[in-house]
Amino acid sequence: MKTDLEIATAAKLKPIQSIINGLDILDEEWEPYGKYKAKLSLGLLDRLNNEKDGNLILVTSINPTPAGEGKSTVTVGLGQALKQLGKKTAIALREPSLGPVMGLKGGATGGGYSQVVPMEEINLHFTGDIHAITATNNALAALIDNHIFQGNQAQIDPRQITWKRVVDLNDRALRQVVVGLGGVKQGVPREDGFNITVASEIMAILCLANSYQDLKARLSKIVVGYRVDSSPVTVADLGVEGVLAMLLRDALKPNLVQTIEGVPAFIHGGPFANIAHGCNSLLATRMAGKLADYVVTEAGFGADLGAEKFLNIKSRAGNLDPKAVVIVATTRALKMHGGVEQDKLTEENLAALNEGLSNLAKHIETIESFGLPYVVALNHFTTDTAAEIKVIEDWCQARNISLALTTVWADGGKGGIELANQVIQKIAEQKVNFQPLYPLTASIKEKIDTIAKRVYGASTVKYSALAEQQINEFSQHGWGDLPICMAKTQYSLSDQPDQLGRPTDFTITIRELRPSIGAGFIVALTGEMLTMPGLPKQPAALKMDIDATGEITGLF
Amino acid sequence: MKTDLEIATAAKLKPIQSIINGLDILDEEWEPYGKYKAKLSLGLLDRLNNEKDGNLILVTSINPTPAGEGKSTVTVGLGQALKQLGKKTAIALREPSLGPVMGLKGGATGGGYSQVVPMEEINLHFTGDIHAITATNNALAALIDNHIFQGNQAQIDPRQITWKRVVDLNDRALRQVVVGLGGVKQGVPREDGFNITVASEIMAILCLANSYQDLKARLSKIVVGYRVDSSPVTVADLGVEGVLAMLLRDALKPNLVQTIEGVPAFIHGGPFANIAHGCNSLLATRMAGKLADYVVTEAGFGADLGAEKFLNIKSRAGNLDPKAVVIVATTRALKMHGGVEQDKLTEENLAALNEGLSNLAKHIETIESFGLPYVVALNHFTTDTAAEIKVIEDWCQARNISLALTTVWADGGKGGIELANQVIQKIAEQKVNFQPLYPLTASIKEKIDTIAKRVYGASTVKYSALAEQQINEFSQHGWGDLPICMAKTQYSLSDQPDQLGRPTDFTITIRELRPSIGAGFIVALTGEMLTMPGLPKQPAALKMDIDATGEITGLF
């Protein structure tokens, strides 16, 4: 069997100019980055401001296995199928982070015959967005420490600096560090730590900003730490929002590439899906909507995290109007939710499969609660048996749920035609009553309760003493009207990764809150969230190489 | 008076395609990066391997003032003048580092009407090369710490890891840190530190590599630390040279832009000029030589550092054959060498000027000792008086030294015509006997002695006990045949920054050696070299901003 890299390398790409030519983009509105990548200027959105938006389709999934259920692959495949059906289509995805690429996870560019290309460039430095975010994040850190070193006019308490440095790598040795050592000429010693770049609030900001002005306004609101009297110190207090916005000038422009079948693909921004909202940039989604009649996009992890945040945070920030949701399921994940161990997921187990459908049922209810039409996509694996597929078909039929089997990995767009037809039909026939689950004016606790009970199915929410105190403080700081960004395990509907299926009668524990005031949300942590991954014993990096002509090998 | 940014922004740039069209570059040999930048593939050098090389002209200077003497501006201006005289010309410069841009120093793109453009892009993220080097450097660091964490098969002594992490920023708080804190799950606590990216050995390697194979071979030789028995641990021992080379695939391709008058400009690589060799990439210089009849390039700091290393290290690594040298001087720097204080350099002082010419005299002797023709360029400032210029003219005339007054900042190429004519004449008339100052087979001490005595004019060289011990160890490790990269203050010919003019009868003290085995040289440190700058009280960054359309302001 060919690897993803081999399939991607064998694909015949169109020059990016040719993709551009198929869209309503003026010459002065784009710039090439190599032969197959482009950046689009924000002026395009101003010009097309009054145009109708294309139909926005969100791809999400049930709670995944550690290997993932192929959500990106289904997103690409559905886009390709819509194109095959003659629809003017674009897709919008997150851009991959180098750390996971070099660790374990593999790329985030789809797979098989449903990939975005050039995959090796997208998975490595791409158009430099993430590097620009790293530099901007760390410039702010250097400016903070320099501010303190040069007299500390803003009176930041060095023990209460919350802004961390970042690298776009899995580097556990940087999780907890002490900086500023070496005496009076090197600064003020203090405890510090590094996150992976995609966990930077600047990544979340870039992905929620609507314009350069909005970008700068959001940057200025970042809380970098506190004074001794507990009052927050912001970027505006340091007066550096201008230079930070300047460093992000090109990074804010959405990137355009293509799928293996020539569908325009916006790949832009990639915030964490736990301590951030986990979707590609709002500007990319909006731009895709102005340029295509159907836009397929994706949110991180399962519907309890990614879709909830897409609908409550991102859609609200950008006035998005989603028209349908695709919920991806696999027999593997369903069997896992039915109690099967990781190493037995490829074996037929109809009882477990049937049991595990409870997880799908809950995510369906969640999407219904947002007032949105949906289709379940069963992403086919070669180990699926006919009996297994029938169990799922019967289950859906009994409940009048639209189901489509997709074989987009093996067959490209052709393998998504059934799904595309059902999605088109849903959009044409079913009335949309989309609304976020909570109003912003609700209290922080009301908002958290709504998500925990209506999306996760929890019976109660418990707050730690720290969380209680923070809720009071945050409300006093005037942050009470922001949406909530839940940080929870992706593996379970609950906050316990081993509670599979559809847990009931459980408690969600809010341990701590974190302000992401620039991004425009309050993060509620239900457990320890690792914002700096580590490398495994045999990192994927060890297999990567280039030959004498610069050709890449070993990248997936 | 217009700022450099205003002049650059007002300039009418040609599309990069049009610059490409003027050169012997095939369609498949270049890629656009935006509308005005390109990367050229290494295949171009293979195709043109048997073509004659253009005349290579090196621009260097006397020991500079802290503000610099306009060496980059003269390089650009001379290139523009050669073009005006009908010569097929290209220039080759280093790419700027973000840290100094945001600190004090200003950009490295020339000035006034002798700039490379688009200057704001070149000074910020450009084509991502430096970000790729940062990521590669830090990937190696993460792989080292992970190697130790996962069992330490190579038996690296955590107390003797010499490989440091980098950021492309001025961040003094990172000079000395402790990493790996937080318990057994976060790694092994150890002392560490960060350098600025341009001080990374990977930057030096990128700038001296001749091909992808050579890049990988050099990467594999990097010494990352030592075992308890003092034996060196290399990248090859960790088996990660492949992934590092892969991460540098695009960064190794030279960048092409243009000067404000449309001269093709290679801007590629920018290693430190103290702990590294301080010149743009060898590949860029070689490529420029295959595409133009005259190539003007620059080396960092004064002739004692930049030119010495260009001629002893870079030219040797790439078999370069320089044809002439331009030595830039200013009345300001000459007066400084004659004893005038920094705040009085704009006042006429003929006695000090005359006295300071001793510094120029020494650099002239150095260039002569390499067997190279030269022209002195007096880079004009508006505060220069006619009497001052006459002192310099008389001094040169008495010694039969070619002198040209340049006004390239104010007049662009027109202001460099006299210099260009003299350089053309030198190349046409004077026989070149270029040879490095020492053979590689000389001992480490013989090589250091040669540079200290013949280039700096020292009477003796002293070695610290540490340096003596290292010389023995390095020779035992088989590193004795590498060239020497001297790390010395740029302000004086000696190792004491306050010894201006032409010091005599002085001792150079070698405090420590550092192996840059991948880059292919031994660094000899004559003092504390700061490899991580700090920001000033009012960083230049505080003035930088963008407006609602993304236009940059306050960048110089």
Short mmCIF file of N, CA and C in Angstrom, two decimals, chain B residues 418-501:
data_model
loop_
_atom_site.label_atom_id
_atom_site.label_comp_id
_atom_site.label_asym_id
_atom_site.label_seq_id
_atom_site.Cartn_x
_atom_site.Cartn_y
_atom_site.Cartn_z
N GLU B 418 32.18 56.65 -9.45
CA GLU B 418 33.64 56.80 -9.37
C GLU B 418 34.25 55.52 -8.77
N LEU B 419 33.62 55.03 -7.71
CA LEU B 419 34.10 53.78 -7.08
C LEU B 419 34.03 52.62 -8.07
N ALA B 420 32.90 52.53 -8.78
CA ALA B 420 32.72 51.43 -9.73
C ALA B 420 33.80 51.48 -10.81
N ASN B 421 34.05 52.66 -11.33
CA ASN B 421 35.08 52.78 -12.37
C ASN B 421 36.44 52.34 -11.86
N GLN B 422 36.76 52.73 -10.65
CA GLN B 422 38.07 52.36 -10.11
C GLN B 422 38.15 50.85 -9.86
N VAL B 423 37.05 50.27 -9.40
CA VAL B 423 37.05 48.82 -9.16
C VAL B 423 37.19 48.06 -10.49
N ILE B 424 36.45 48.51 -11.49
CA ILE B 424 36.55 47.87 -12.81
C ILE B 424 38.00 47.94 -13.32
N GLN B 425 38.59 49.11 -13.15
CA GLN B 425 39.97 49.32 -13.62
C GLN B 425 40.95 48.41 -12.86
N LYS B 426 40.80 48.34 -11.55
CA LYS B 426 41.66 47.47 -10.73
C LYS B 426 41.59 46.03 -11.21
N ILE B 427 40.34 45.57 -11.43
CA ILE B 427 40.17 44.17 -11.84
C ILE B 427 40.79 43.93 -13.19
N ALA B 428 40.67 44.94 -14.08
CA ALA B 428 41.20 44.78 -15.43
C ALA B 428 42.72 44.81 -15.42
N GLU B 429 43.31 45.63 -14.55
CA GLU B 429 44.74 45.90 -14.65
C GLU B 429 45.61 45.11 -13.68
N GLN B 430 45.11 44.92 -12.46
CA GLN B 430 46.02 44.39 -11.44
C GLN B 430 45.93 42.88 -11.32
N LYS B 431 47.07 42.26 -11.33
CA LYS B 431 47.13 40.81 -11.22
C LYS B 431 46.71 40.40 -9.78
N VAL B 432 45.91 39.35 -9.70
CA VAL B 432 45.48 38.87 -8.39
C VAL B 432 46.34 37.68 -7.98
N ASN B 433 46.84 37.73 -6.78
CA ASN B 433 47.61 36.60 -6.24
C ASN B 433 46.96 36.08 -4.98
N PHE B 434 45.64 35.94 -5.02
CA PHE B 434 44.92 35.62 -3.78
C PHE B 434 45.36 34.29 -3.20
N GLN B 435 45.65 34.33 -1.92
CA GLN B 435 45.84 33.08 -1.18
C GLN B 435 45.50 33.32 0.28
N PRO B 436 44.94 32.28 0.94
CA PRO B 436 44.67 32.40 2.38
C PRO B 436 45.99 32.65 3.12
N LEU B 437 45.88 33.18 4.33
CA LEU B 437 47.08 33.56 5.08
C LEU B 437 47.79 32.37 5.71
N TYR B 438 47.07 31.26 5.87
CA TYR B 438 47.72 30.11 6.52
C TYR B 438 47.23 28.82 5.87
N PRO B 439 48.07 27.79 5.86
CA PRO B 439 47.61 26.49 5.37
C PRO B 439 46.83 25.77 6.48
N LEU B 440 45.85 24.95 6.12
CA LEU B 440 45.07 24.24 7.13
C LEU B 440 45.92 23.27 7.93
N THR B 441 47.00 22.84 7.34
CA THR B 441 47.87 21.87 8.02
C THR B 441 48.68 22.49 9.15
N ALA B 442 48.71 23.80 9.23
CA ALA B 442 49.41 24.44 10.35
C ALA B 442 48.71 24.06 11.65
N SER B 443 49.41 24.14 12.76
CA SER B 443 48.80 23.79 14.05
C SER B 443 47.80 24.87 14.46
N ILE B 444 46.93 24.56 15.40
CA ILE B 444 45.95 25.54 15.87
C ILE B 444 46.66 26.81 16.33
N LYS B 445 47.73 26.66 17.10
CA LYS B 445 48.45 27.84 17.59
C LYS B 445 49.11 28.62 16.46
N GLU B 446 49.67 27.92 15.50
CA GLU B 446 50.28 28.63 14.37
C GLU B 446 49.24 29.46 13.61
N LYS B 447 48.06 28.88 13.46
CA LYS B 447 47.01 29.59 12.73
C LYS B 447 46.57 30.83 13.50
N ILE B 448 46.35 30.66 14.80
CA ILE B 448 45.93 31.82 15.62
C ILE B 448 47.03 32.88 15.61
N ASP B 449 48.27 32.45 15.75
CA ASP B 449 49.38 33.40 15.74
C ASP B 449 49.43 34.20 14.44
N THR B 450 49.22 33.51 13.33
CA THR B 450 49.26 34.20 12.03
C THR B 450 48.23 35.31 11.98
N ILE B 451 46.99 34.99 12.40
CA ILE B 451 45.93 36.01 12.34
C ILE B 451 46.25 37.15 13.30
N ALA B 452 46.61 36.81 14.52
CA ALA B 452 46.84 37.84 15.54
C ALA B 452 47.98 38.77 15.15
N LYS B 453 49.03 38.21 14.60
CA LYS B 453 50.20 39.04 14.29
C LYS B 453 50.06 39.73 12.94
N ARG B 454 49.66 38.98 11.91
CA ARG B 454 49.65 39.59 10.57
C ARG B 454 48.41 40.44 10.34
N VAL B 455 47.28 40.08 10.92
CA VAL B 455 46.06 40.85 10.66
C VAL B 455 45.82 41.92 11.74
N TYR B 456 46.03 41.54 13.00
CA TYR B 456 45.76 42.51 14.08
C TYR B 456 46.98 43.37 14.39
N GLY B 457 48.15 42.84 14.10
CA GLY B 457 49.37 43.56 14.45
C GLY B 457 49.83 43.33 15.87
N ALA B 458 49.40 42.21 16.47
CA ALA B 458 49.81 41.90 17.85
C ALA B 458 51.28 41.49 17.86
N SER B 459 51.92 41.69 19.01
CA SER B 459 53.31 41.25 19.14
C SER B 459 53.37 39.84 19.73
N THR B 460 52.42 39.53 20.62
CA THR B 460 52.42 38.20 21.23
C THR B 460 50.99 37.68 21.38
N VAL B 461 50.90 36.36 21.50
CA VAL B 461 49.60 35.73 21.76
C VAL B 461 49.74 34.92 23.05
N LYS B 462 48.79 35.16 23.97
CA LYS B 462 48.81 34.45 25.25
C LYS B 462 47.63 33.48 25.27
N TYR B 463 47.84 32.32 25.83
CA TYR B 463 46.75 31.35 25.92
C TYR B 463 46.43 31.08 27.38
N SER B 464 45.16 31.10 27.73
CA SER B 464 44.75 30.74 29.08
C SER B 464 45.02 29.25 29.30
N ALA B 465 45.00 28.85 30.57
CA ALA B 465 45.20 27.43 30.86
C ALA B 465 44.13 26.59 30.19
N LEU B 466 42.89 27.11 30.21
CA LEU B 466 41.78 26.41 29.56
C LEU B 466 42.05 26.25 28.06
N ALA B 467 42.48 27.34 27.43
CA ALA B 467 42.73 27.30 25.98
C ALA B 467 43.84 26.30 25.65
N GLU B 468 44.89 26.29 26.48
CA GLU B 468 46.00 25.34 26.25
C GLU B 468 45.47 23.91 26.30
N GLN B 469 44.65 23.64 27.32
CA GLN B 469 44.10 22.30 27.48
C GLN B 469 43.21 21.94 26.29
N GLN B 470 42.39 22.91 25.86
CA GLN B 470 41.48 22.65 24.73
C GLN B 470 42.25 22.40 23.44
N ILE B 471 43.32 23.13 23.24
CA ILE B 471 44.11 22.93 22.02
C ILE B 471 44.61 21.49 21.96
N ASN B 472 45.07 20.98 23.10
CA ASN B 472 45.49 19.57 23.14
C ASN B 472 44.33 18.63 22.85
N GLU B 473 43.20 18.86 23.55
CA GLU B 473 42.05 17.98 23.36
C GLU B 473 41.54 18.01 21.92
N PHE B 474 41.42 19.22 21.38
CA PHE B 474 40.87 19.36 20.03
C PHE B 474 41.75 18.63 19.02
N SER B 475 43.06 18.75 19.21
CA SER B 475 43.97 18.06 18.29
C SER B 475 43.78 16.55 18.42
N GLN B 476 43.60 16.07 19.66
CA GLN B 476 43.37 14.64 19.86
C GLN B 476 42.06 14.18 19.21
N HIS B 477 41.04 15.05 19.23
CA HIS B 477 39.76 14.69 18.59
C HIS B 477 39.85 14.74 17.07
N GLY B 478 40.99 15.17 16.53
CA GLY B 478 41.15 15.23 15.08
C GLY B 478 40.64 16.51 14.47
N TRP B 479 40.54 17.56 15.27
CA TRP B 479 40.00 18.83 14.77
C TRP B 479 41.10 19.85 14.44
N GLY B 480 42.34 19.39 14.46
CA GLY B 480 43.46 20.32 14.31
C GLY B 480 43.59 20.95 12.94
N ASP B 481 42.99 20.33 11.92
CA ASP B 481 43.18 20.82 10.56
C ASP B 481 42.11 21.81 10.11
N LEU B 482 41.28 22.25 11.03
CA LEU B 482 40.23 23.21 10.65
C LEU B 482 40.75 24.64 10.70
N PRO B 483 40.16 25.53 9.90
CA PRO B 483 40.52 26.94 10.02
C PRO B 483 40.04 27.52 11.34
N ILE B 484 40.57 28.68 11.69
CA ILE B 484 40.24 29.33 12.96
C ILE B 484 39.24 30.47 12.69
N CYS B 485 38.21 30.54 13.55
CA CYS B 485 37.26 31.65 13.48
C CYS B 485 37.46 32.49 14.74
N MET B 486 38.07 33.65 14.58
CA MET B 486 38.39 34.48 15.74
C MET B 486 37.15 35.23 16.22
N ALA B 487 36.94 35.23 17.54
CA ALA B 487 35.88 36.02 18.16
C ALA B 487 36.56 37.14 18.93
N LYS B 488 36.41 38.34 18.41
CA LYS B 488 37.15 39.48 18.96
C LYS B 488 36.26 40.71 18.85
N THR B 489 36.48 41.70 19.67
CA THR B 489 35.73 42.95 19.52
C THR B 489 35.93 43.52 18.12
N GLN B 490 34.83 44.13 17.58
CA GLN B 490 34.96 44.73 16.25
C GLN B 490 35.51 46.15 16.30
N TYR B 491 35.60 46.72 17.49
CA TYR B 491 35.92 48.14 17.58
C TYR B 491 37.42 48.43 17.53
N SER B 492 38.20 47.43 17.81
CA SER B 492 39.65 47.64 17.85
C SER B 492 40.34 46.53 17.09
N LEU B 493 41.55 46.82 16.60
CA LEU B 493 42.39 45.78 16.03
C LEU B 493 42.84 44.81 17.11
N SER B 494 42.89 45.28 18.34
CA SER B 494 43.29 44.43 19.46
C SER B 494 42.07 43.76 20.06
N ASP B 495 42.24 43.10 21.22
CA ASP B 495 41.08 42.51 21.87
C ASP B 495 40.52 43.42 22.97
N GLN B 496 40.94 44.69 22.96
CA GLN B 496 40.42 45.67 23.92
C GLN B 496 39.65 46.74 23.14
N PRO B 497 38.33 46.84 23.32
CA PRO B 497 37.53 47.75 22.49
C PRO B 497 37.99 49.22 22.56
N ASP B 498 38.68 49.60 23.63
CA ASP B 498 39.07 51.01 23.73
C ASP B 498 40.43 51.30 23.10
N GLN B 499 41.09 50.31 22.55
CA GLN B 499 42.39 50.54 21.89
C GLN B 499 42.15 50.90 20.44
N LEU B 500 41.91 52.17 20.17
CA LEU B 500 41.54 52.60 18.82
C LEU B 500 42.78 52.88 17.99
N GLY B 501 42.55 53.37 16.77
CA GLY B 501 43.67 53.67 15.88
C GLY B 501 44.39 52.40 15.46
#
